[in-house]
Amino acid sequence: MGQKSINRLSGVAVALFGAAMLLWIIPAHTETVSYGWVKPDTLPKACAWALAGLGLIQALLPKGEVALDGGEFVIVAVAAVLSAGAIWALGKIGFLVAAPVFAALLIAVIRERRIGWIAATIIGAPALIWVVVDLLLGRPLP
Amino acid sequence: MPEISIILAGFADAFTWVNLLFVMLGVAAGQMVGAIPGIGPIMAMAIAIPFTFALDPLVAISFLVGVNKGGLFGGAIPAILINTPGTPDAAATTLDGHPLAKAGKPVKATRMALFASVTGDTVSDIVLITLAAPLAGLSLQMGPVEILALMIFAFSIISGLIGDSLIKGLIAAVAGLLLATVGLDPEHGTPRFYFGYFELYDGASLVAVAIGMLAVAEIFRRIAAARRAGPQPAISLGNDDPAAQRVSWAEYWGCRFAIARGAAIGTLLGAIPGIGSTAAAFMSYSATKKTGTGGGPEFGQGNLRGIAATESANSAVMGANLIPLLGIGIPGSIGAALLISAFKIHGIQPGPLLFQTQARLIYGLFGAMLMANLMNLLIGQVSLRLWARVIRAPESVIFPAALLFCFVGVYLSTGGLFGVGLMLVSACVGYVMMAFGYPVIVFIIAFFLGAGFERALSQSLVILDGNPLAVVQHPVALALLILAAVTVIWLSRGRG
């Protein structure tokens, strides 16, 4: 897919988001108030209209550079899913267990094979954070 | 203008041992991370901000300023040694820096970069110290209508100048404003868009959003890149010829006009929100190239003037970037936007009122900036060889550790895992925006200004009695709105 098509697609997505804000999200998540010049939904509605309009302009007159890379997108998605899992695990099993496992999984994604660097990341980084936050700053970790 | 006693007290605060220590640590950390391609001072600042909340506000902000300033020079080291700029600002430094290094003078090239960087930065800081207070005094004379018009003008400039498409810039600005409407609305106090999460009653956390979009999104990209790319071969600093190791006074003096021109261009462009240091560096390089080689090699083949011009310009942007932030409360760059997070963590609202409410802190910050320049020079001289080794630090260690620091930092500053989740969502949005070419920095600046924008809009409509056309009775506001319209039309012609 060429840059122009991707720009068109992103413009359509922005316009649809603006429309969704106007039709569903803003009515459902703002209170109706009958007084005052700037009501709770005034600025959100103005932004949504602007997004819908600008999105359409972008779809019709696509411009600008795009740096979309399919291979990178997949790895970023994996890292994001791992991060989401890590946030869940931090709340359930705590930093001292979840952080080394998370670091190990990221190391596996990067495909690091040098054992010294693997150990430094899995043990060293969480230990350093624990020392700085828990011992030096005196703040509890999750 | 604050009293002279407050100014002197502020400068005295900057020269305490603790403050000097943290400025030194900040500069050293900045030079180190600047030397590692892919990390850079911005990511380092984003990661460090939540950890600074335990420090005194001046110490914390001085440390972050040190990181930023150190990083400005640090980015030049890999640009010269491996032809890969450590920060985007140093891209122009590769043009003459790397050829000079390949010609057997890597130390001379990095030293000239250091001297030019420190000179440009110092000039810019002096302009900031001179101009910020009068500008703040002027902006305090403005009413809500003028402030609203000023924000619209700032949005038009920032949206048009950052990135390569005005429409994409405007979309990013509007999206940032929309995110700022999450939480209680300023006029009626009713909650909006909280989706059942009471943590969103106070709005989305600036720290979580900024770290997510600026640091975590970039870390994700770098993790993907680290999986595919191998390390670059670096040029060794070892050279026994003393003439190749140092920059003589004659060589420095020979570059004085290039440095002065770079400092002037960097300061001028830095004071305008949205124009980054990369543009300043290339503009300065281009201007210097037109003045001739000065008896040295051709430009692009290791001319010292080329290095001096780019480094003085990109470093001069840093101090000037704080002019709009401190003078009118509008951040002009990512670094300035991150400093806002640091101010907010310490309960300080950045803007022109700072010169009335926190004058001592501001002059302490100015003192710390000048000290950071001196530290940059000293640490750069001593640690050059060490940073040249740091270039080879494995990304497999750096990025997982940086991600853990982001998690913990946001957890500490937002007081729970909800903020960490928000950071992750922001990172995903930030990555998608970067991939599709939408400028993240415009989004963050608009998000930061959003609450003030809505307040100013509300107050303005009360003053104008609900009639926007009554703005004609406010000539300053009208002039700013016309300027905004002219800017959008002008930029849409040039950039689309």
XYZ file of C-alpha atoms in Angstrom:
638
model
C 0.000 0.000 0.000
C 1.417 3.395 -1.014
C 1.939 6.414 1.248
C -1.061 8.173 -0.301
C -3.403 5.268 0.404
C -2.152 4.959 3.983
C -2.653 8.713 4.485
C -6.169 8.421 3.054
C -6.889 5.504 5.364
C -5.657 7.400 8.421
C -7.792 10.396 7.404
C -10.874 8.178 7.147
C -10.084 6.660 10.570
C -9.782 10.145 12.131
C -13.051 11.264 10.495
C -14.836 8.123 11.722
C -13.467 8.691 15.223
C -14.803 12.262 15.135
C -18.196 10.976 13.986
C -18.250 8.292 16.696
C -17.471 10.955 19.288
C -20.357 13.112 18.055
C -22.907 10.320 17.715
C -22.190 8.041 20.675
C -19.344 8.861 22.993
C -20.046 12.539 23.785
C -23.813 12.085 24.391
C -23.152 9.035 26.587
C -20.298 10.464 28.650
C -21.141 14.135 29.254
C -23.895 15.630 31.404
C -26.634 17.766 29.878
C -26.522 21.287 31.309
C -28.882 24.051 30.242
C -26.969 27.151 31.351
C -23.591 28.803 30.764
C -21.757 29.664 27.550
C -19.397 26.700 27.605
C -21.328 23.538 28.481
C -19.576 20.248 29.369
C -19.972 19.024 25.797
C -19.118 22.288 24.001
C -15.350 21.834 23.601
C -15.540 18.032 23.047
C -18.145 18.607 20.322
C -16.050 21.333 18.703
C -13.027 18.994 18.745
C -15.070 16.112 17.333
C -16.393 18.272 14.485
C -12.853 19.486 13.797
C -11.530 15.892 13.756
C -14.296 14.795 11.395
C -13.590 17.730 9.068
C -9.793 17.527 9.171
C -9.965 13.733 8.757
C -12.039 14.181 5.608
C -9.570 16.752 4.259
C -6.725 14.317 4.948
C -8.653 11.532 3.198
C -9.352 13.707 0.155
C -5.982 15.496 -0.038
C -3.547 12.993 1.519
C -0.188 14.528 2.469
C 2.745 13.866 4.790
C 5.289 11.141 5.424
C 4.299 7.725 6.793
C 6.681 5.399 8.659
C 4.519 2.286 8.786
C 6.522 -0.942 8.879
C 4.658 -4.255 9.110
C 7.508 -6.182 10.743
C 8.076 -3.461 13.333
C 4.341 -3.274 14.013
C 4.198 -6.975 14.909
C 7.117 -6.724 17.375
C 5.683 -3.545 18.910
C 2.328 -5.322 19.302
C 4.064 -8.232 21.052
C 5.911 -5.812 23.372
C 2.628 -4.001 24.130
C 0.824 -7.262 24.950
C 3.725 -8.332 27.180
C 3.580 -4.935 28.900
C -0.158 -5.295 29.496
C 0.484 -8.716 30.992
C 3.253 -7.247 33.146
C 0.929 -4.543 34.500
C -1.615 -7.217 35.412
C 1.107 -9.362 37.003
C 2.528 -6.430 38.984
C -0.851 -6.056 40.699
C -1.229 -9.801 41.329
C 2.212 -11.157 42.190
C 4.284 -8.036 42.879
C 7.295 -6.313 41.357
C 10.012 -8.649 42.591
C 8.516 -11.629 40.755
C 6.845 -9.950 37.776
C 9.700 -7.593 36.779
C 12.393 -10.263 36.152
C 9.931 -12.404 34.178
C 8.903 -9.369 32.093
C 12.556 -8.435 31.495
C 13.297 -12.030 30.455
C 10.439 -12.017 27.960
C 11.638 -8.731 26.445
C 15.167 -10.145 26.177
C 13.679 -13.094 24.304
C 11.900 -10.697 21.929
C 15.203 -8.889 21.223
C 16.901 -12.321 20.821
C 19.858 -11.531 23.070
C 22.019 -14.635 23.535
C 24.934 -13.357 25.622
C 24.414 -14.817 29.075
C 26.115 -11.954 30.913
C 23.826 -9.331 29.404
C 20.793 -11.565 29.976
C 21.668 -11.863 33.666
C 22.340 -8.142 33.924
C 18.897 -7.369 32.540
C 16.854 -9.986 34.365
C 18.515 -9.623 37.756
C 20.399 -6.321 37.615
C 17.681 -3.969 36.350
C 14.890 -5.035 38.771
C 17.408 -5.149 41.641
C 18.638 -1.625 40.840
C 15.066 -0.320 40.752
C 14.258 -2.072 44.034
C 17.328 -0.523 45.691
C 16.577 2.979 44.365
C 12.830 3.010 45.036
C 12.330 0.768 48.036
C 15.564 1.357 49.937
C 16.699 4.872 48.925
C 13.383 6.624 48.241
C 11.464 4.570 50.818
C 8.463 4.092 48.506
C 6.730 0.705 48.283
C 6.775 -1.046 44.907
C 3.657 -2.856 43.658
C 10.580 42.120 37.381
C 11.395 40.489 40.759
C 13.460 42.304 43.386
C 17.239 42.034 43.101
C 17.421 40.295 46.505
C 15.154 37.496 45.241
C 17.229 37.170 42.058
C 20.443 36.919 44.067
C 18.867 34.444 46.502
C 17.775 32.332 43.534
C 21.275 32.287 42.065
C 22.670 31.456 45.523
C 20.290 28.476 45.729
C 21.693 27.233 42.434
C 25.236 27.194 43.791
C 24.621 24.986 46.834
C 26.658 21.785 46.956
C 23.606 19.541 46.622
C 22.365 21.437 43.593
C 25.787 21.448 41.952
C 26.081 17.708 42.575
C 22.756 17.004 40.890
C 23.554 19.334 37.987
C 26.812 17.415 37.547
C 25.013 14.055 37.730
C 22.426 15.304 35.263
C 25.021 16.520 32.769
C 27.002 13.261 33.047
C 23.834 11.190 32.613
C 22.759 13.400 29.700
C 26.099 13.058 27.916
C 26.034 9.301 28.462
C 22.479 8.754 27.192
C 23.041 11.229 24.381
C 25.970 9.082 23.273
C 23.756 5.990 23.026
C 21.875 6.183 19.725
C 18.183 5.684 20.347
C 17.976 6.748 23.969
C 18.775 10.463 24.017
C 18.131 13.087 26.668
C 14.383 13.320 26.023
C 13.766 9.679 26.873
C 16.158 9.981 29.825
C 14.293 13.045 31.089
C 10.940 11.291 30.697
C 12.176 8.296 32.676
C 13.879 10.413 35.353
C 11.009 12.848 36.026
C 8.941 10.633 38.372
C 12.061 9.765 40.373
C 12.795 13.438 41.032
C 9.674 14.003 43.113
C 11.605 13.070 46.255
C 14.017 15.952 45.576
C 13.708 19.645 46.303
C 11.998 21.338 43.265
C 15.083 23.338 42.265
C 17.385 20.325 42.614
C 14.972 18.170 40.585
C 14.578 20.692 37.777
C 18.309 21.477 37.746
C 19.026 17.759 37.375
C 16.639 17.493 34.420
C 18.086 20.605 32.802
C 21.526 19.018 33.236
C 20.308 15.853 31.486
C 18.949 17.908 28.596
C 22.068 20.029 28.216
C 24.435 17.081 28.554
C 22.436 15.218 25.940
C 22.804 18.081 23.462
C 26.540 17.488 23.321
C 26.318 13.721 23.906
C 24.322 13.287 20.698
C 27.276 14.621 18.708
C 29.611 11.797 19.858
C 27.997 8.922 17.894
C 27.250 11.373 15.060
C 31.008 11.928 14.723
C 32.281 8.445 15.589
C 29.755 6.134 13.925
C 27.925 8.513 11.579
C 24.729 7.874 13.570
C 23.400 10.875 15.482
C 22.620 10.019 19.115
C 19.803 12.563 18.953
C 17.981 13.989 15.916
C 19.524 17.413 16.723
C 22.968 16.058 15.891
C 22.025 14.829 12.400
C 23.712 17.829 10.755
C 26.876 17.204 12.802
C 27.477 13.987 10.870
C 28.053 16.020 7.673
C 31.494 17.274 8.694
C 32.041 15.496 12.029
C 32.251 11.967 10.651
C 34.525 12.841 7.694
C 36.906 14.610 10.127
C 36.865 11.527 12.378
C 37.581 9.300 9.395
C 40.498 11.605 8.561
C 42.082 10.596 11.898
C 40.866 13.521 14.013
C 37.899 12.156 15.990
C 38.956 13.873 19.238
C 39.381 17.245 17.528
C 35.918 16.870 15.956
C 34.211 15.974 19.248
C 36.054 18.737 21.131
C 34.986 21.366 18.601
C 31.432 20.048 18.946
C 31.742 20.432 22.724
C 33.124 23.988 22.612
C 30.574 25.158 20.057
C 27.741 23.466 21.937
C 28.646 25.115 25.245
C 29.152 28.546 23.626
C 25.835 28.428 21.778
C 24.007 27.175 24.837
C 25.458 29.937 27.044
C 24.470 32.684 24.595
C 20.950 31.284 24.465
C 20.707 31.090 28.263
C 21.753 34.738 28.587
C 19.019 35.732 26.123
C 16.516 33.644 28.124
C 17.536 35.260 31.421
C 17.259 38.714 29.861
C 13.966 38.261 28.005
C 11.819 35.843 30.006
C 10.898 38.162 32.897
C 9.865 41.164 30.729
C 7.883 38.829 28.454
C 6.160 37.287 31.486
C 5.327 40.786 32.760
C 3.804 41.593 29.384
C 1.754 38.406 29.220
C 0.397 39.009 32.733
C -1.214 42.184 31.380
C -3.335 39.996 29.106
C -6.920 39.073 29.887
C -8.665 35.743 29.104
C -9.619 36.884 25.573
C -6.012 37.680 24.703
C -4.775 34.442 26.330
C -7.288 32.427 24.304
C -6.190 34.175 21.107
C -2.529 33.609 22.028
C -3.186 29.877 22.509
C -4.953 29.656 19.138
C -1.984 31.450 17.555
C 0.454 29.066 19.287
C -1.542 26.043 18.085
C -1.450 27.345 14.519
C 2.344 27.752 14.627
C 3.077 24.484 16.412
C 0.693 22.460 14.234
C 2.171 23.894 11.078
C 5.845 23.762 11.911
C 6.191 20.392 13.648
C 5.963 17.480 11.259
C 5.534 17.687 7.519
C 1.784 18.230 7.150
C -0.342 21.056 8.528
C -3.505 18.921 8.495
C -1.814 16.145 10.472
C -0.487 18.742 12.923
C -3.962 20.217 13.377
C -5.461 16.747 13.888
C -2.848 16.023 16.568
C -3.563 19.363 18.282
C -7.337 18.829 18.268
C -6.920 15.262 19.553
C -4.719 16.560 22.394
C -7.365 19.170 23.267
C -10.009 16.437 23.241
C -8.012 14.300 25.658
C -7.689 17.341 27.933
C -11.489 17.405 28.296
C -11.403 14.118 30.229
C -12.323 14.763 33.867
C -14.365 17.497 35.557
C -15.344 20.352 33.264
C -14.106 23.724 34.521
C -17.414 25.642 34.381
C -19.945 23.192 35.832
C -17.778 20.629 37.617
C -19.491 17.649 35.989
C -17.412 14.562 35.116
C -16.755 13.728 31.468
C -15.379 10.630 29.719
C -14.368 8.806 32.893
C -15.743 5.440 31.692
C -16.335 4.282 35.262
C -12.732 4.915 36.345
C -12.755 7.423 39.188
C -9.016 7.937 38.655
C -10.008 9.944 35.564
C -12.061 12.473 37.553
C -8.985 14.722 37.719
C -8.238 14.141 34.039
C -5.626 11.943 32.375
C -2.238 12.205 34.109
C 0.202 14.373 32.119
C 3.153 12.323 33.390
C 1.580 9.023 32.288
C 0.600 10.374 28.871
C 3.947 12.116 28.268
C 6.074 9.147 29.345
C 3.865 6.735 27.412
C 3.974 8.700 24.174
C 7.533 10.017 24.304
C 9.456 7.248 26.062
C 7.541 3.950 25.989
C 6.394 4.273 22.354
C 10.012 4.976 21.350
C 11.284 2.063 23.485
C 8.852 -0.267 21.682
C 10.212 0.943 18.346
C 13.796 0.511 19.496
C 13.079 -3.018 20.771
C 11.767 -3.849 17.305
C 14.854 -2.246 15.705
C 17.259 -4.002 18.123
C 15.868 -7.370 17.004
C 16.795 -6.621 13.408
C 19.924 -4.418 13.390
C 23.472 -5.137 14.450
C 25.933 -2.715 16.093
C 27.693 -0.064 13.969
C 31.504 -0.085 13.742
C 32.921 2.839 15.757
C 36.028 4.880 14.970
C 38.646 4.515 17.688
C 39.692 7.660 19.577
C 43.279 6.442 19.808
C 45.650 8.828 18.004
C 49.071 9.802 19.231
C 49.339 13.063 17.283
C 48.685 15.870 19.841
C 47.496 18.260 17.117
C 44.722 15.798 16.243
C 43.651 15.527 19.880
C 42.929 19.165 20.665
C 41.262 22.263 19.303
C 43.712 25.149 19.377
C 42.658 28.695 20.280
C 43.346 29.725 16.674
C 41.016 26.997 15.404
C 38.284 27.995 17.859
C 38.715 31.700 17.030
C 38.596 30.860 13.335
C 35.131 29.441 13.901
C 33.867 32.427 15.918
C 31.512 33.696 13.225
C 30.125 30.205 12.560
C 29.512 29.776 16.286
C 27.961 33.243 16.679
C 25.758 32.702 13.624
C 24.678 29.299 14.950
C 23.936 30.752 18.389
C 21.845 33.546 16.847
C 19.895 31.179 14.561
C 19.375 28.635 17.358
C 18.214 31.270 19.824
C 15.849 32.874 17.341
C 14.311 29.596 16.194
C 14.254 28.176 19.732
C 12.135 31.087 20.936
C 9.460 30.224 18.373
C 7.364 27.288 19.618
C 7.536 24.306 17.333
C 10.784 24.835 15.421
C 13.179 22.226 16.685
C 16.919 22.187 17.052
C 17.333 19.923 14.015
C 16.002 22.682 11.748
C 18.236 25.238 13.479
C 21.323 23.060 12.980
C 20.710 22.542 9.261
C 19.864 26.225 8.744
C 23.049 27.307 10.519
C 25.120 24.790 8.536
C 23.655 26.042 5.299
C 24.289 29.709 6.238
C 27.903 28.964 7.235
C 28.523 26.974 4.081
C 27.713 30.068 2.016
C 30.445 32.072 3.761
C 33.272 29.853 2.509
C 35.550 27.211 3.926
C 37.923 29.630 5.708
C 40.986 27.838 4.393
C 39.893 24.446 5.718
C 38.703 21.413 3.773
C 35.486 21.570 1.756
C 32.213 21.347 3.641
C 31.164 17.723 3.923
C 34.813 16.640 4.090
C 35.609 17.534 7.688
C 35.458 21.318 7.970
C 35.583 22.463 11.611
C 33.276 25.385 10.819
C 30.575 22.934 9.763
C 30.730 21.184 13.143
C 30.832 24.514 15.012
C 27.845 25.904 13.110
C 25.590 22.908 13.690
C 26.479 22.273 17.318
C 26.198 25.912 18.436
C 22.797 26.180 16.727
C 21.239 22.981 18.067
C 22.453 23.731 21.590
C 21.281 27.365 21.463
C 17.740 26.138 20.928
C 17.570 24.652 24.435
C 17.676 27.856 26.489
C 15.527 29.794 24.045
C 12.913 27.013 24.136
C 12.168 28.040 27.706
C 11.338 31.644 26.679
C 7.764 30.807 25.550
C 7.312 28.367 28.459
C 8.344 30.791 31.199
C 7.215 33.948 29.395
C 3.742 32.962 28.188
C 3.230 29.433 29.542
C 3.428 27.685 26.169
C 6.001 24.900 25.780
C 7.884 25.096 22.522
C 9.574 21.694 22.453
C 9.490 18.171 23.852
C 12.105 19.093 26.470
C 10.020 22.061 27.602
C 6.882 19.888 27.676
C 8.699 17.394 29.889
C 9.891 20.147 32.205
C 6.208 21.009 32.681
C 5.635 17.495 34.034
C 8.518 18.060 36.446
C 7.079 21.404 37.572
C 3.653 19.813 38.049
C 5.004 16.886 40.072
C 6.245 19.507 42.522
C 2.902 21.319 42.537
C 4.166 24.265 40.465
C 2.130 25.619 37.546
C 4.565 26.777 34.842
C 3.850 30.087 33.122
C 4.312 33.823 33.513
C 2.955 33.830 37.088
C 6.086 31.933 38.129
C 7.994 35.220 38.100
C 5.637 36.491 40.810
C 4.993 33.344 42.840
C 8.246 31.381 42.397
C 10.789 34.023 41.295
C 13.507 32.590 43.508
C 13.044 29.149 41.982
C 13.177 30.548 38.454
C 16.399 32.475 39.068
C 17.769 29.375 40.761
C 16.938 27.507 37.564
C 18.747 30.164 35.512
C 21.802 29.835 37.766
C 21.675 26.055 37.396
C 21.503 26.384 33.614
C 24.681 28.463 33.554
C 26.383 25.995 35.898
C 25.249 23.113 33.692
C 27.033 24.737 30.743
C 30.269 24.874 32.712
C 29.808 21.257 33.864
C 29.085 20.242 30.285
C 32.457 21.652 29.274
C 34.384 20.050 32.130
C 32.706 16.627 32.050
C 32.825 16.547 28.264
C 36.566 17.167 28.302
C 37.256 14.509 30.931
C 34.817 11.796 29.870
C 35.054 11.835 26.106
C 36.761 8.458 25.902
C 34.295 6.887 28.317
C 31.282 8.034 26.290
C 32.950 6.714 23.134
C 32.777 3.256 24.752
C 29.167 3.727 25.854
C 28.115 3.848 22.192
C 28.517 0.068 22.191
C 26.148 -0.549 25.159
C 23.823 -3.424 24.174
C 20.237 -2.432 23.484
C 19.069 -5.746 24.911
C 19.953 -4.396 28.373
C 19.081 -0.743 27.878
C 15.531 -0.956 26.593
C 14.022 -3.593 28.938
C 15.600 -1.726 31.878
C 14.290 1.627 30.565
C 10.797 0.129 30.223
C 10.885 -1.117 33.829
C 11.979 2.358 34.956
C 9.031 3.876 33.065
C 6.600 1.441 34.739
C 7.907 2.171 38.207
C 8.266 5.917 37.622
C 4.654 6.317 36.503
C 3.469 4.013 39.294
C 5.195 6.282 41.819
C 3.982 9.567 40.367
C 0.353 8.527 39.788
C 0.084 6.420 42.930
C -1.166 3.204 41.354
C -1.221 0.797 38.438
C -4.051 2.675 36.724
C -1.535 5.331 35.691
C 0.764 2.602 34.329
C -2.130 1.256 32.258
C -2.839 4.761 30.972
C 0.849 5.068 30.088
C 0.655 1.848 28.055
C -2.476 3.004 26.206
C -0.753 6.356 25.513
C 2.311 4.484 24.222
C 0.177 2.486 21.787
C -1.603 5.643 20.596
C 1.783 7.406 20.352
C 3.258 4.571 18.294
C 0.313 4.555 15.891
C 0.555 8.346 15.576
C 4.295 8.152 14.831
C 3.775 5.344 12.320
C 1.114 7.323 10.451
C 3.136 10.560 10.622
C 1.039 12.504 13.177
C 3.293 14.666 15.427
C 3.129 13.363 18.998
C 4.682 16.512 20.475
C 1.837 18.659 19.109
C -0.637 16.276 20.769
C 1.140 16.568 24.126
C 1.465 20.361 24.009
C -2.234 20.684 23.160
C -3.106 18.226 25.928
C -1.104 20.290 28.424
C -2.712 23.562 27.286
C -6.205 22.056 26.986
C -7.500 22.778 30.497
C -6.294 26.396 30.335
C -7.760 26.714 26.848
C -11.228 25.628 27.998
C -11.032 27.939 31.034
C -9.956 30.866 28.868
C -12.742 30.062 26.376
C -15.318 30.030 29.151
C -14.083 33.305 30.667
C -13.768 34.943 27.242
C -17.364 34.138 26.308
C -18.540 35.641 29.604
C -16.522 38.807 28.872
C -17.767 38.916 25.251
C -21.335 38.197 26.442
C -21.498 35.120 24.265
C -20.793 37.053 21.060
C -17.475 35.933 19.490
C -17.631 38.901 17.085
C -17.172 41.232 20.048
C -13.497 40.223 19.892
C -13.022 43.282 17.650
C -13.124 45.331 20.868
C -9.912 43.532 21.936
C -7.270 44.666 19.408
C -4.438 42.473 20.735
C -6.617 39.368 20.595
C -7.877 40.314 17.154
C -4.336 40.804 15.887
C -3.306 37.397 17.263
C -6.315 35.693 15.652
C -5.511 37.337 12.311
C -1.885 36.208 12.680
C -3.112 32.664 13.411
C -5.271 32.705 10.272
C -2.404 34.086 8.173
C -0.051 31.432 9.615
C -2.453 28.601 8.735
C -2.987 29.922 5.195
C 0.731 30.520 4.662
C 1.755 27.119 6.032
C -1.011 25.269 4.187
C 0.346 26.677 0.928
C 3.888 25.625 1.709
C 3.319 22.311 3.479
C -0.231 21.160 2.806
